[in-house]
Amino acid sequence: MSDTAAVLTGRQFTLIGAVVLAAVLAHVPHLPLGITALVFALIAASWLRHRQGAAALPGWAKLLLIAVFALVLIAEYRSVIGREPGSALACAMLASKLLETRTRRDAFAAICFASFTLMSALLFDTSLVFTLASFVGVVLLLTAMRELEPQSTALAKRAVSLRSYLPALRASMVSLAIAAPLALCGFVFIPRLDSPLWRTPADAGARTGISDTMSPGSVQNLLTDDSAAFRVGFDGSPPDRAQLYWRGPVLTDFDGTTWRRRETGIAKPEQRESTAGSGAIGYEVTLEASDKPWLFALDLPVDVPADALRGRDMSLVRRRPVTELFRYRARSVLDYRFDQSLSPDLRRATLALPEGFNPRSVEQGKTWRNELHDDDAIIRAALERFHNAFFYTLSPPLLGRNSVDDFLFGTKRGFCEHYAAAFVVLMRAAGIPARVVTGYQGGYFNAVGNYLLVRQSDAHAWAEVWRAGRGWIRIDPTAAVSPQRVELGAQAVTFGESAWYRSWLLGARNRVDLINRVWNSVVVQFNAQRQQSLLHPFGIDRIEPATLLWLLIGASTLMLGVATFWAMRTARLRAAPLDAAYDALCTKLARIGAPRGDSEGPLDYASRLRSAPPLSDRCAVEVQRLFAEYVGLRYARAFPTGEGIAGFARDVYRLRLETRN
Amino acid sequence: MSVSLAASAAPSPLDPTLTRALGAAVAQVNDVVLGKAAQVKLAFACFLAGGHLLIEDMPGVGKTTLAHALAATLGLSFARIQFTADLLPSDITGVGIYERGDGAFKFHPGPLFAQLVLADEINRATPKAQSALLEAMAEHQVTTDGMTHALPEPFFVVATQNPLDLAGTFALPDSQLDRFMLRIGLDYPDREAERALLTASDRRELIAQLAPRLDATQAAALRDAVARTLASAALIDYVQTLLAASRNHAEIRVGLSPRAGLALLQAARAYALLEGRGYCLPEDVQAVFVAIAAHRLIPAAASGATRDELARRLLTQVPVR
């Protein structure tokens, strides 16, 4: 074994420097300029120091460096806790580790830390391109470890050139390839938690949640936020997924750009005239801190939790904002009727449209009113329209002043809030009282803990229309968008019309986007739910975590076994082909009941075979000839020749043993 | 049989007369020392490899006979030194005596100045006398009164010692045992050999009648051939594995030294030559291993095994291809 205190050679140090550089580069997109400059300066300084063969860095210099880092970080971020300051700290520390790297031991420490830093970059960017790019860093890392292995001095003293690193590079890629199936096993089978583990405190600082206004884009932030909104434990079995509409603020007032909540006072007992069918469902909600007063309950809450009020729009409001985890009990009736008669005030408010906005939509609503007369038919017509020509996308094009007109007659691309808003505007124009309801839809049922997890990404907006004699009815126009028409996110329509390569570029863009989408859906968003439905194609709806663990153990053992077998086989074949051929010969002889002793030389073995012959005469002669050939190759010359080995191996593999009788 | 196999792999580098002479020499010694073919072969290997031989056994099993027979057969000048407690170094090496006529000291060589020296019962002498012999064995020269006198070539010491009768003996320290390339035991002859021994004529008479089978040039040529015997990379691997195993064995406190490794390889070469081969096989190494290793290994305190057993165990534990 080589000494861990051995001083690094120039080529080793260069490689470590490259590893550190790669790890830091992965963070550059989000590092502030000052820190980037500092880190690169450190790397350059280390390289110069090593070139000049300077002595170890004195202790006070290291302390000074750390102090400088702390100052710069605090000046930049006002904190060292969180994702951004944390990664900046890691980069700075890594670069300064390079500055004091002199020996093999230092180099290993630097490599370990570089791998951590490299991985932490994935907290910022999980796109396919970035992930692939980070693999370059991983390959460099493995190459560096390979170069640090003890090797002959002649090898270690080679000049620093790209070519001289090729063998180690190739070896590291091979080991990466061997590890890939195992990594895949781990990825698929290690039991997942229902929310990511590695959210750093900084994320929690800017809390997201449903607000009481809605203007284009407001829900979008939520839809990309994977953090939990609340968790629900049901008294009985949870209701159907399609019934899981968690009612939040109801938005009635529209000024042309923004939807707002309307203070309606407290719900009155006579509002809810009847509940039909099933009884009430009881459940307990644990709400994450949101800094907002909204409580969420299944459509439609019949009980009011302690410390909360129920508005006349049937939304629950707490008396003060939820600043920490808040738990409440509620009961809901899924099949409900309320507000069977509408107060004049409310009727006015739910029919109001701002003057001078969205003329075409208003016109459309009026046309429908005149042509179809019937409320049901109008609602159907609107939903039909969404179903046929609209796309669902999280990156819709920008809308102008008449946002609903632009959406309905222009872009036809959007997500829930666009659909809800457009639908309500159309309804109001057609004289049907309507309003927007915000909240959450669905959730992920965690069978292990027997609770439903609702994430911010489950945020939703839908519409409610009022029908005489029936009261408020929930309509979800987003659901009307044909599932096949969910768009891949390509912003095709924003392209200029003039360029001749438009269509080609569009196609390429769509393909790239498709790849990204597949990456996102298959890899990045592979969550507990997806994992548990792994065996769905085989008729098993969910896998228990224990089963997953067994699968993991089984699959990894299998992979390791295959890899080990392969590695041993190729190593044997490559390192000692003569040994392999001789072993094959001995194995063949062992099969007919004449095994070779471990410490039995070829001569002894051959004469034993001859004195107690288990073989037919013809075979015995051939076997003796093979032994003579082997001895000649292995011992009668300093090194066996390649052709000789090949010939011997061929003869051994051709040998068919016949026993006496 | 094994010779024929070897012959098919590569021809012997020896010229036929030399091979024949060597075969005749071995056969002649075997005619005198009955039923000890293996030990005789080892003794020849030791001589060809340029080492010295230690024979350790009870009195009366033929140690001296073997030494005499070797000397007579190899055509070497022979001297016998009976080691006793009052033996002085100068009794062995020789002494400078003042010559009145010349007016100067003249060196009178001791019995050491012979090609084959039989050092009988070496453990009876004091360490001082023992080390005089051992130094001469290592250096092939004797220094007295500031004068260095070269010993004749070939110089071959055959020492005997009796392991049973320990009263009044000075056992050779382990470090000194290392000077002997091979250590062999003779043991009782088997029934057949003993009968032949009992019925045939006196051994001493037989030895007196022996004619040399090898002359000095032939002996030198044979020793040359040993040096030229091929040890392939694979064989050296095997030797190294054996050495390493002896150093990392739980039951062995002190393993084989590099000098022991050299001796092992050299003796294996000589043995291969005796087998009529120009190259070494693992079997040659195995044949000489116990004689090379047993007296050099120091067993761990906890081990109940004898040195011979340990050496044999090493052989079975180290795999070979």
PDB file of N, CA, C and O in Angstrom, chain A residues 572 579-580 582-583 596-607 610-611 624 627-628 630-632 634-639, chain B residues 1-2 4-6 8-10 230-235 237-238 277 279-284 286 315-321:
ATOM      1  N   ARG A 572      -9.808 -12.716 -14.773  1.00  0.00           N
ATOM      2  CA  ARG A 572      -9.073 -13.952 -14.900  1.00  0.00           C
ATOM      3  C   ARG A 572      -8.626 -14.155 -16.350  1.00  0.00           C
ATOM      4  O   ARG A 572      -7.492 -14.502 -16.625  1.00  0.00           O
ATOM      5  N   ASP A 579      -3.527 -19.356 -16.890  1.00  0.00           N
ATOM      6  CA  ASP A 579      -4.145 -19.907 -15.685  1.00  0.00           C
ATOM      7  C   ASP A 579      -5.564 -20.351 -15.988  1.00  0.00           C
ATOM      8  O   ASP A 579      -5.992 -21.425 -15.566  1.00  0.00           O
ATOM      9  N   ALA A 580      -6.295 -19.484 -16.691  1.00  0.00           N
ATOM     10  CA  ALA A 580      -7.694 -19.791 -16.974  1.00  0.00           C
ATOM     11  C   ALA A 580      -7.803 -21.083 -17.773  1.00  0.00           C
ATOM     12  O   ALA A 580      -8.628 -21.949 -17.465  1.00  0.00           O
ATOM     13  N   TYR A 582      -5.577 -23.517 -17.969  1.00  0.00           N
ATOM     14  CA  TYR A 582      -5.144 -24.650 -17.154  1.00  0.00           C
ATOM     15  C   TYR A 582      -6.237 -25.026 -16.158  1.00  0.00           C
ATOM     16  O   TYR A 582      -6.527 -26.205 -15.952  1.00  0.00           O
ATOM     17  N   ASP A 583      -6.861 -23.982 -15.552  1.00  0.00           N
ATOM     18  CA  ASP A 583      -7.964 -24.251 -14.628  1.00  0.00           C
ATOM     19  C   ASP A 583      -9.081 -24.992 -15.343  1.00  0.00           C
ATOM     20  O   ASP A 583      -9.710 -25.897 -14.786  1.00  0.00           O
ATOM     21  N   ARG A 596      -7.406 -32.089  -9.130  1.00  0.00           N
ATOM     22  CA  ARG A 596      -6.032 -31.754  -8.790  1.00  0.00           C
ATOM     23  C   ARG A 596      -6.013 -31.198  -7.378  1.00  0.00           C
ATOM     24  O   ARG A 596      -6.909 -30.444  -6.992  1.00  0.00           O
ATOM     25  N   GLY A 597      -5.008 -31.573  -6.600  1.00  0.00           N
ATOM     26  CA  GLY A 597      -4.854 -30.973  -5.286  1.00  0.00           C
ATOM     27  C   GLY A 597      -4.393 -29.536  -5.446  1.00  0.00           C
ATOM     28  O   GLY A 597      -3.732 -29.206  -6.431  1.00  0.00           O
ATOM     29  N   ASP A 598      -4.758 -28.692  -4.467  1.00  0.00           N
ATOM     30  CA  ASP A 598      -4.417 -27.268  -4.568  1.00  0.00           C
ATOM     31  C   ASP A 598      -2.920 -27.051  -4.722  1.00  0.00           C
ATOM     32  O   ASP A 598      -2.474 -26.172  -5.444  1.00  0.00           O
ATOM     33  N   SER A 599      -2.139 -27.862  -3.989  1.00  0.00           N
ATOM     34  CA  SER A 599      -0.693 -27.633  -4.008  1.00  0.00           C
ATOM     35  C   SER A 599      -0.005 -28.698  -4.842  1.00  0.00           C
ATOM     36  O   SER A 599       1.164 -28.993  -4.638  1.00  0.00           O
ATOM     37  N   GLU A 600      -0.731 -29.274  -5.773  1.00  0.00           N
ATOM     38  CA  GLU A 600      -0.147 -30.320  -6.606  1.00  0.00           C
ATOM     39  C   GLU A 600       0.369 -29.697  -7.903  1.00  0.00           C
ATOM     40  O   GLU A 600      -0.378 -29.053  -8.639  1.00  0.00           O
ATOM     41  N   GLY A 601       1.631 -29.862  -8.162  1.00  0.00           N
ATOM     42  CA  GLY A 601       2.216 -29.307  -9.374  1.00  0.00           C
ATOM     43  C   GLY A 601       1.769 -30.082 -10.600  1.00  0.00           C
ATOM     44  O   GLY A 601       1.243 -31.197 -10.478  1.00  0.00           O
ATOM     45  N   PRO A 602       1.995 -29.525 -11.776  1.00  0.00           N
ATOM     46  CA  PRO A 602       1.514 -30.169 -12.998  1.00  0.00           C
ATOM     47  C   PRO A 602       2.177 -31.528 -13.255  1.00  0.00           C
ATOM     48  O   PRO A 602       1.531 -32.449 -13.753  1.00  0.00           O
ATOM     49  N   LEU A 603       3.434 -31.623 -12.872  1.00  0.00           N
ATOM     50  CA  LEU A 603       4.160 -32.865 -13.131  1.00  0.00           C
ATOM     51  C   LEU A 603       3.603 -33.994 -12.272  1.00  0.00           C
ATOM     52  O   LEU A 603       3.330 -35.093 -12.752  1.00  0.00           O
ATOM     53  N   ASP A 604       3.437 -33.696 -10.982  1.00  0.00           N
ATOM     54  CA  ASP A 604       2.884 -34.684 -10.055  1.00  0.00           C
ATOM     55  C   ASP A 604       1.493 -35.105 -10.499  1.00  0.00           C
ATOM     56  O   ASP A 604       1.148 -36.289 -10.482  1.00  0.00           O
ATOM     57  N   TYR A 605       0.701 -34.115 -10.882  1.00  0.00           N
ATOM     58  CA  TYR A 605      -0.676 -34.391 -11.278  1.00  0.00           C
ATOM     59  C   TYR A 605      -0.685 -35.274 -12.521  1.00  0.00           C
ATOM     60  O   TYR A 605      -1.406 -36.275 -12.576  1.00  0.00           O
ATOM     61  N   ALA A 606       0.158 -34.910 -13.478  1.00  0.00           N
ATOM     62  CA  ALA A 606       0.179 -35.672 -14.726  1.00  0.00           C
ATOM     63  C   ALA A 606       0.592 -37.107 -14.459  1.00  0.00           C
ATOM     64  O   ALA A 606      -0.001 -38.051 -14.999  1.00  0.00           O
ATOM     65  N   SER A 607       1.599 -37.301 -13.582  1.00  0.00           N
ATOM     66  CA  SER A 607       2.037 -38.684 -13.368  1.00  0.00           C
ATOM     67  C   SER A 607       1.001 -39.437 -12.545  1.00  0.00           C
ATOM     68  O   SER A 607       0.836 -40.643 -12.721  1.00  0.00           O
ATOM     69  N   ARG A 610      -1.462 -40.675 -14.848  1.00  0.00           N
ATOM     70  CA  ARG A 610      -0.977 -41.770 -15.673  1.00  0.00           C
ATOM     71  C   ARG A 610      -0.913 -43.074 -14.892  1.00  0.00           C
ATOM     72  O   ARG A 610      -1.175 -44.147 -15.416  1.00  0.00           O
ATOM     73  N   SER A 611      -0.569 -42.950 -13.591  1.00  0.00           N
ATOM     74  CA  SER A 611      -0.419 -44.178 -12.815  1.00  0.00           C
ATOM     75  C   SER A 611      -1.775 -44.758 -12.408  1.00  0.00           C
ATOM     76  O   SER A 611      -1.890 -45.946 -12.208  1.00  0.00           O
ATOM     77  N   GLN A 624      -1.774 -36.057 -21.436  1.00  0.00           N
ATOM     78  CA  GLN A 624      -0.352 -35.939 -21.134  1.00  0.00           C
ATOM     79  C   GLN A 624       0.299 -34.903 -22.047  1.00  0.00           C
ATOM     80  O   GLN A 624       1.144 -34.120 -21.617  1.00  0.00           O
ATOM     81  N   PHE A 627      -0.480 -31.519 -20.742  1.00  0.00           N
ATOM     82  CA  PHE A 627       0.316 -31.158 -19.571  1.00  0.00           C
ATOM     83  C   PHE A 627       1.729 -30.773 -19.981  1.00  0.00           C
ATOM     84  O   PHE A 627       2.295 -29.801 -19.471  1.00  0.00           O
ATOM     85  N   ALA A 628       2.280 -31.525 -20.924  1.00  0.00           N
ATOM     86  CA  ALA A 628       3.623 -31.201 -21.397  1.00  0.00           C
ATOM     87  C   ALA A 628       3.614 -29.807 -22.033  1.00  0.00           C
ATOM     88  O   ALA A 628       4.531 -29.003 -21.808  1.00  0.00           O
ATOM     89  N   TYR A 630       1.589 -27.392 -21.350  1.00  0.00           N
ATOM     90  CA  TYR A 630       1.424 -26.397 -20.285  1.00  0.00           C
ATOM     91  C   TYR A 630       2.736 -26.139 -19.579  1.00  0.00           C
ATOM     92  O   TYR A 630       3.145 -24.987 -19.393  1.00  0.00           O
ATOM     93  N   VAL A 631       3.412 -27.217 -19.187  1.00  0.00           N
ATOM     94  CA  VAL A 631       4.690 -27.081 -18.491  1.00  0.00           C
ATOM     95  C   VAL A 631       5.681 -26.323 -19.367  1.00  0.00           C
ATOM     96  O   VAL A 631       6.395 -25.431 -18.917  1.00  0.00           O
ATOM     97  N   GLY A 632       5.661 -26.672 -20.657  1.00  0.00           N
ATOM     98  CA  GLY A 632       6.565 -26.003 -21.581  1.00  0.00           C
ATOM     99  C   GLY A 632       6.299 -24.509 -21.641  1.00  0.00           C
ATOM    100  O   GLY A 632       7.227 -23.702 -21.693  1.00  0.00           O
ATOM    101  N   ARG A 634       4.646 -22.614 -19.341  1.00  0.00           N
ATOM    102  CA  ARG A 634       4.665 -21.872 -18.098  1.00  0.00           C
ATOM    103  C   ARG A 634       6.030 -21.899 -17.425  1.00  0.00           C
ATOM    104  O   ARG A 634       6.441 -20.923 -16.811  1.00  0.00           O
ATOM    105  N   TYR A 635       6.727 -23.038 -17.525  1.00  0.00           N
ATOM    106  CA  TYR A 635       7.950 -23.159 -16.738  1.00  0.00           C
ATOM    107  C   TYR A 635       9.214 -23.299 -17.579  1.00  0.00           C
ATOM    108  O   TYR A 635      10.296 -23.036 -17.084  1.00  0.00           O
ATOM    109  N   ALA A 636       9.081 -23.730 -18.849  1.00  0.00           N
ATOM    110  CA  ALA A 636      10.294 -23.947 -19.621  1.00  0.00           C
ATOM    111  C   ALA A 636      10.724 -22.694 -20.356  1.00  0.00           C
ATOM    112  O   ALA A 636      11.659 -22.715 -21.142  1.00  0.00           O
ATOM    113  N   ARG A 637      10.009 -21.599 -20.148  1.00  0.00           N
ATOM    114  CA  ARG A 637      10.478 -20.318 -20.671  1.00  0.00           C
ATOM    115  C   ARG A 637      10.118 -19.252 -19.651  1.00  0.00           C
ATOM    116  O   ARG A 637       9.220 -19.455 -18.817  1.00  0.00           O
ATOM    117  N   ALA A 638      10.819 -18.142 -19.702  1.00  0.00           N
ATOM    118  CA  ALA A 638      10.636 -17.126 -18.662  1.00  0.00           C
ATOM    119  C   ALA A 638       9.198 -16.626 -18.645  1.00  0.00           C
ATOM    120  O   ALA A 638       8.578 -16.495 -17.597  1.00  0.00           O
ATOM    121  N   PHE A 639       8.658 -16.322 -19.845  1.00  0.00           N
ATOM    122  CA  PHE A 639       7.275 -15.872 -19.928  1.00  0.00           C
ATOM    123  C   PHE A 639       6.586 -16.655 -21.037  1.00  0.00           C
ATOM    124  O   PHE A 639       7.191 -16.906 -22.083  1.00  0.00           O
TER     125      PHE A 639
ATOM    126  N   MET B   1       9.259 -41.560 -15.589  1.00  0.00           N
ATOM    127  CA  MET B   1       8.067 -41.069 -16.245  1.00  0.00           C
ATOM    128  C   MET B   1       8.060 -39.550 -16.308  1.00  0.00           C
ATOM    129  O   MET B   1       7.854 -38.946 -17.336  1.00  0.00           O
ATOM    130  N   SER B   2       8.343 -38.938 -15.168  1.00  0.00           N
ATOM    131  CA  SER B   2       8.310 -37.490 -15.154  1.00  0.00           C
ATOM    132  C   SER B   2       9.405 -36.931 -16.048  1.00  0.00           C
ATOM    133  O   SER B   2       9.234 -35.900 -16.664  1.00  0.00           O
ATOM    134  N   SER B   4      10.467 -38.221 -18.814  1.00  0.00           N
ATOM    135  CA  SER B   4      10.055 -38.286 -20.210  1.00  0.00           C
ATOM    136  C   SER B   4       9.117 -37.127 -20.535  1.00  0.00           C
ATOM    137  O   SER B   4       9.208 -36.527 -21.595  1.00  0.00           O
ATOM    138  N   LEU B   5       8.245 -36.827 -19.591  1.00  0.00           N
ATOM    139  CA  LEU B   5       7.316 -35.712 -19.804  1.00  0.00           C
ATOM    140  C   LEU B   5       8.096 -34.415 -19.964  1.00  0.00           C
ATOM    141  O   LEU B   5       7.850 -33.623 -20.861  1.00  0.00           O
ATOM    142  N   ALA B   6       9.073 -34.242 -19.059  1.00  0.00           N
ATOM    143  CA  ALA B   6       9.861 -33.027 -19.110  1.00  0.00           C
ATOM    144  C   ALA B   6      10.635 -32.944 -20.420  1.00  0.00           C
ATOM    145  O   ALA B   6      10.726 -31.895 -21.035  1.00  0.00           O
ATOM    146  N   SER B   8       9.852 -33.974 -23.210  1.00  0.00           N
ATOM    147  CA  SER B   8       9.027 -33.587 -24.347  1.00  0.00           C
ATOM    148  C   SER B   8       8.801 -32.084 -24.373  1.00  0.00           C
ATOM    149  O   SER B   8       8.486 -31.531 -25.411  1.00  0.00           O
ATOM    150  N   ALA B   9       8.942 -31.430 -23.218  1.00  0.00           N
ATOM    151  CA  ALA B   9       8.697 -29.999 -23.177  1.00  0.00           C
ATOM    152  C   ALA B   9       9.910 -29.214 -23.637  1.00  0.00           C
ATOM    153  O   ALA B   9       9.785 -28.264 -24.396  1.00  0.00           O
ATOM    154  N   ALA B  10      11.081 -29.592 -23.170  1.00  0.00           N
ATOM    155  CA  ALA B  10      12.296 -28.876 -23.582  1.00  0.00           C
ATOM    156  C   ALA B  10      13.482 -29.790 -23.338  1.00  0.00           C
ATOM    157  O   ALA B  10      13.522 -30.516 -22.345  1.00  0.00           O
ATOM    158  N   LEU B 230      16.719 -22.651 -15.854  1.00  0.00           N
ATOM    159  CA  LEU B 230      15.730 -21.582 -15.969  1.00  0.00           C
ATOM    160  C   LEU B 230      14.693 -21.651 -14.844  1.00  0.00           C
ATOM    161  O   LEU B 230      14.129 -22.716 -14.578  1.00  0.00           O
ATOM    162  N   ALA B 231      14.486 -20.511 -14.209  1.00  0.00           N
ATOM    163  CA  ALA B 231      13.352 -20.390 -13.284  1.00  0.00           C
ATOM    164  C   ALA B 231      12.418 -19.361 -13.904  1.00  0.00           C
ATOM    165  O   ALA B 231      12.749 -18.188 -13.993  1.00  0.00           O
ATOM    166  N   SER B 232      11.262 -19.811 -14.384  1.00  0.00           N
ATOM    167  CA  SER B 232      10.359 -18.905 -15.106  1.00  0.00           C
ATOM    168  C   SER B 232       9.694 -17.924 -14.134  1.00  0.00           C
ATOM    169  O   SER B 232       9.759 -18.093 -12.919  1.00  0.00           O
ATOM    170  N   ALA B 233       9.063 -16.903 -14.710  1.00  0.00           N
ATOM    171  CA  ALA B 233       8.368 -15.904 -13.890  1.00  0.00           C
ATOM    172  C   ALA B 233       7.332 -16.581 -13.008  1.00  0.00           C
ATOM    173  O   ALA B 233       7.184 -16.243 -11.829  1.00  0.00           O
ATOM    174  N   ALA B 234       6.657 -17.582 -13.581  1.00  0.00           N
ATOM    175  CA  ALA B 234       5.611 -18.268 -12.817  1.00  0.00           C
ATOM    176  C   ALA B 234       6.223 -19.013 -11.639  1.00  0.00           C
ATOM    177  O   ALA B 234       5.659 -19.040 -10.547  1.00  0.00           O
ATOM    178  N   LEU B 235       7.410 -19.592 -11.830  1.00  0.00           N
ATOM    179  CA  LEU B 235       8.041 -20.333 -10.748  1.00  0.00           C
ATOM    180  C   LEU B 235       8.493 -19.384  -9.649  1.00  0.00           C
ATOM    181  O   LEU B 235       8.334 -19.667  -8.466  1.00  0.00           O
ATOM    182  N   ASP B 237       7.145 -16.597  -8.966  1.00  0.00           N
ATOM    183  CA  ASP B 237       5.898 -16.245  -8.274  1.00  0.00           C
ATOM    184  C   ASP B 237       5.606 -17.254  -7.173  1.00  0.00           C
ATOM    185  O   ASP B 237       5.261 -16.892  -6.055  1.00  0.00           O
ATOM    186  N   TYR B 238       5.758 -18.527  -7.520  1.00  0.00           N
ATOM    187  CA  TYR B 238       5.450 -19.587  -6.557  1.00  0.00           C
ATOM    188  C   TYR B 238       6.400 -19.515  -5.368  1.00  0.00           C
ATOM    189  O   TYR B 238       5.965 -19.593  -4.213  1.00  0.00           O
ATOM    190  N   ARG B 277      16.425 -31.833 -16.156  1.00  0.00           N
ATOM    191  CA  ARG B 277      15.699 -30.757 -16.820  1.00  0.00           C
ATOM    192  C   ARG B 277      16.516 -29.476 -16.824  1.00  0.00           C
ATOM    193  O   ARG B 277      17.334 -29.251 -15.913  1.00  0.00           O
ATOM    194  N   TYR B 279      15.040 -26.592 -16.669  1.00  0.00           N
ATOM    195  CA  TYR B 279      14.176 -25.562 -16.074  1.00  0.00           C
ATOM    196  C   TYR B 279      13.529 -26.133 -14.829  1.00  0.00           C
ATOM    197  O   TYR B 279      13.380 -27.343 -14.688  1.00  0.00           O
ATOM    198  N   CYS B 280      13.142 -25.227 -13.941  1.00  0.00           N
ATOM    199  CA  CYS B 280      12.560 -25.633 -12.662  1.00  0.00           C
ATOM    200  C   CYS B 280      11.068 -25.835 -12.787  1.00  0.00           C
ATOM    201  O   CYS B 280      10.384 -25.092 -13.499  1.00  0.00           O
ATOM    202  N   LEU B 281      10.554 -26.755 -12.008  1.00  0.00           N
ATOM    203  CA  LEU B 281       9.116 -26.934 -11.872  1.00  0.00           C
ATOM    204  C   LEU B 281       8.746 -26.722 -10.407  1.00  0.00           C
ATOM    205  O   LEU B 281       9.618 -26.845  -9.536  1.00  0.00           O
ATOM    206  N   PRO B 282       7.508 -26.465 -10.128  1.00  0.00           N
ATOM    207  CA  PRO B 282       7.094 -26.344  -8.723  1.00  0.00           C
ATOM    208  C   PRO B 282       7.446 -27.604  -7.935  1.00  0.00           C
ATOM    209  O   PRO B 282       7.752 -27.529  -6.753  1.00  0.00           O
ATOM    210  N   GLU B 283       7.446 -28.756  -8.616  1.00  0.00           N
ATOM    211  CA  GLU B 283       7.780 -30.006  -7.935  1.00  0.00           C
ATOM    212  C   GLU B 283       9.212 -29.978  -7.401  1.00  0.00           C
ATOM    213  O   GLU B 283       9.484 -30.547  -6.344  1.00  0.00           O
ATOM    214  N   ASP B 284      10.122 -29.319  -8.128  1.00  0.00           N
ATOM    215  CA  ASP B 284      11.505 -29.203  -7.649  1.00  0.00           C
ATOM    216  C   ASP B 284      11.546 -28.383  -6.375  1.00  0.00           C
ATOM    217  O   ASP B 284      12.242 -28.721  -5.413  1.00  0.00           O
ATOM    218  N   GLN B 286       9.120 -27.980  -4.314  1.00  0.00           N
ATOM    219  CA  GLN B 286       8.499 -28.757  -3.247  1.00  0.00           C
ATOM    220  C   GLN B 286       9.453 -29.829  -2.722  1.00  0.00           C
ATOM    221  O   GLN B 286       9.478 -30.098  -1.522  1.00  0.00           O
ATOM    222  N   LEU B 315       3.625 -26.168   2.516  1.00  0.00           N
ATOM    223  CA  LEU B 315       3.587 -26.690   1.146  1.00  0.00           C
ATOM    224  C   LEU B 315       2.171 -27.038   0.724  1.00  0.00           C
ATOM    225  O   LEU B 315       1.751 -26.758  -0.396  1.00  0.00           O
ATOM    226  N   THR B 316       1.415 -27.654   1.647  1.00  0.00           N
ATOM    227  CA  THR B 316       0.062 -28.046   1.257  1.00  0.00           C
ATOM    228  C   THR B 316      -0.872 -26.845   1.232  1.00  0.00           C
ATOM    229  O   THR B 316      -1.898 -26.874   0.555  1.00  0.00           O
ATOM    230  N   GLN B 317      -0.514 -25.801   1.978  1.00  0.00           N
ATOM    231  CA  GLN B 317      -1.427 -24.661   2.047  1.00  0.00           C
ATOM    232  C   GLN B 317      -1.248 -23.678   0.893  1.00  0.00           C
ATOM    233  O   GLN B 317      -2.146 -22.900   0.603  1.00  0.00           O
ATOM    234  N   VAL B 318      -0.101 -23.679   0.291  1.00  0.00           N
ATOM    235  CA  VAL B 318       0.126 -22.716  -0.798  1.00  0.00           C
ATOM    236  C   VAL B 318      -0.262 -23.371  -2.126  1.00  0.00           C
ATOM    237  O   VAL B 318       0.315 -24.380  -2.506  1.00  0.00           O
ATOM    238  N   PRO B 319      -1.252 -22.804  -2.803  1.00  0.00           N
ATOM    239  CA  PRO B 319      -1.699 -23.416  -4.056  1.00  0.00           C
ATOM    240  C   PRO B 319      -0.670 -23.203  -5.166  1.00  0.00           C
ATOM    241  O   PRO B 319       0.108 -22.248  -5.143  1.00  0.00           O
ATOM    242  N   VAL B 320      -0.698 -24.079  -6.117  1.00  0.00           N
ATOM    243  CA  VAL B 320       0.213 -23.977  -7.245  1.00  0.00           C
ATOM    244  C   VAL B 320      -0.541 -24.385  -8.496  1.00  0.00           C
ATOM    245  O   VAL B 320      -1.554 -25.081  -8.421  1.00  0.00           O
ATOM    246  N   ARG B 321      -0.104 -23.879  -9.611  1.00  0.00           N
ATOM    247  CA  ARG B 321      -0.761 -24.276 -10.858  1.00  0.00           C
ATOM    248  C   ARG B 321       0.237 -24.996 -11.722  1.00  0.00           C
ATOM    249  O   ARG B 321       1.370 -24.588 -11.804  1.00  0.00           O
TER     250      ARG B 321
END
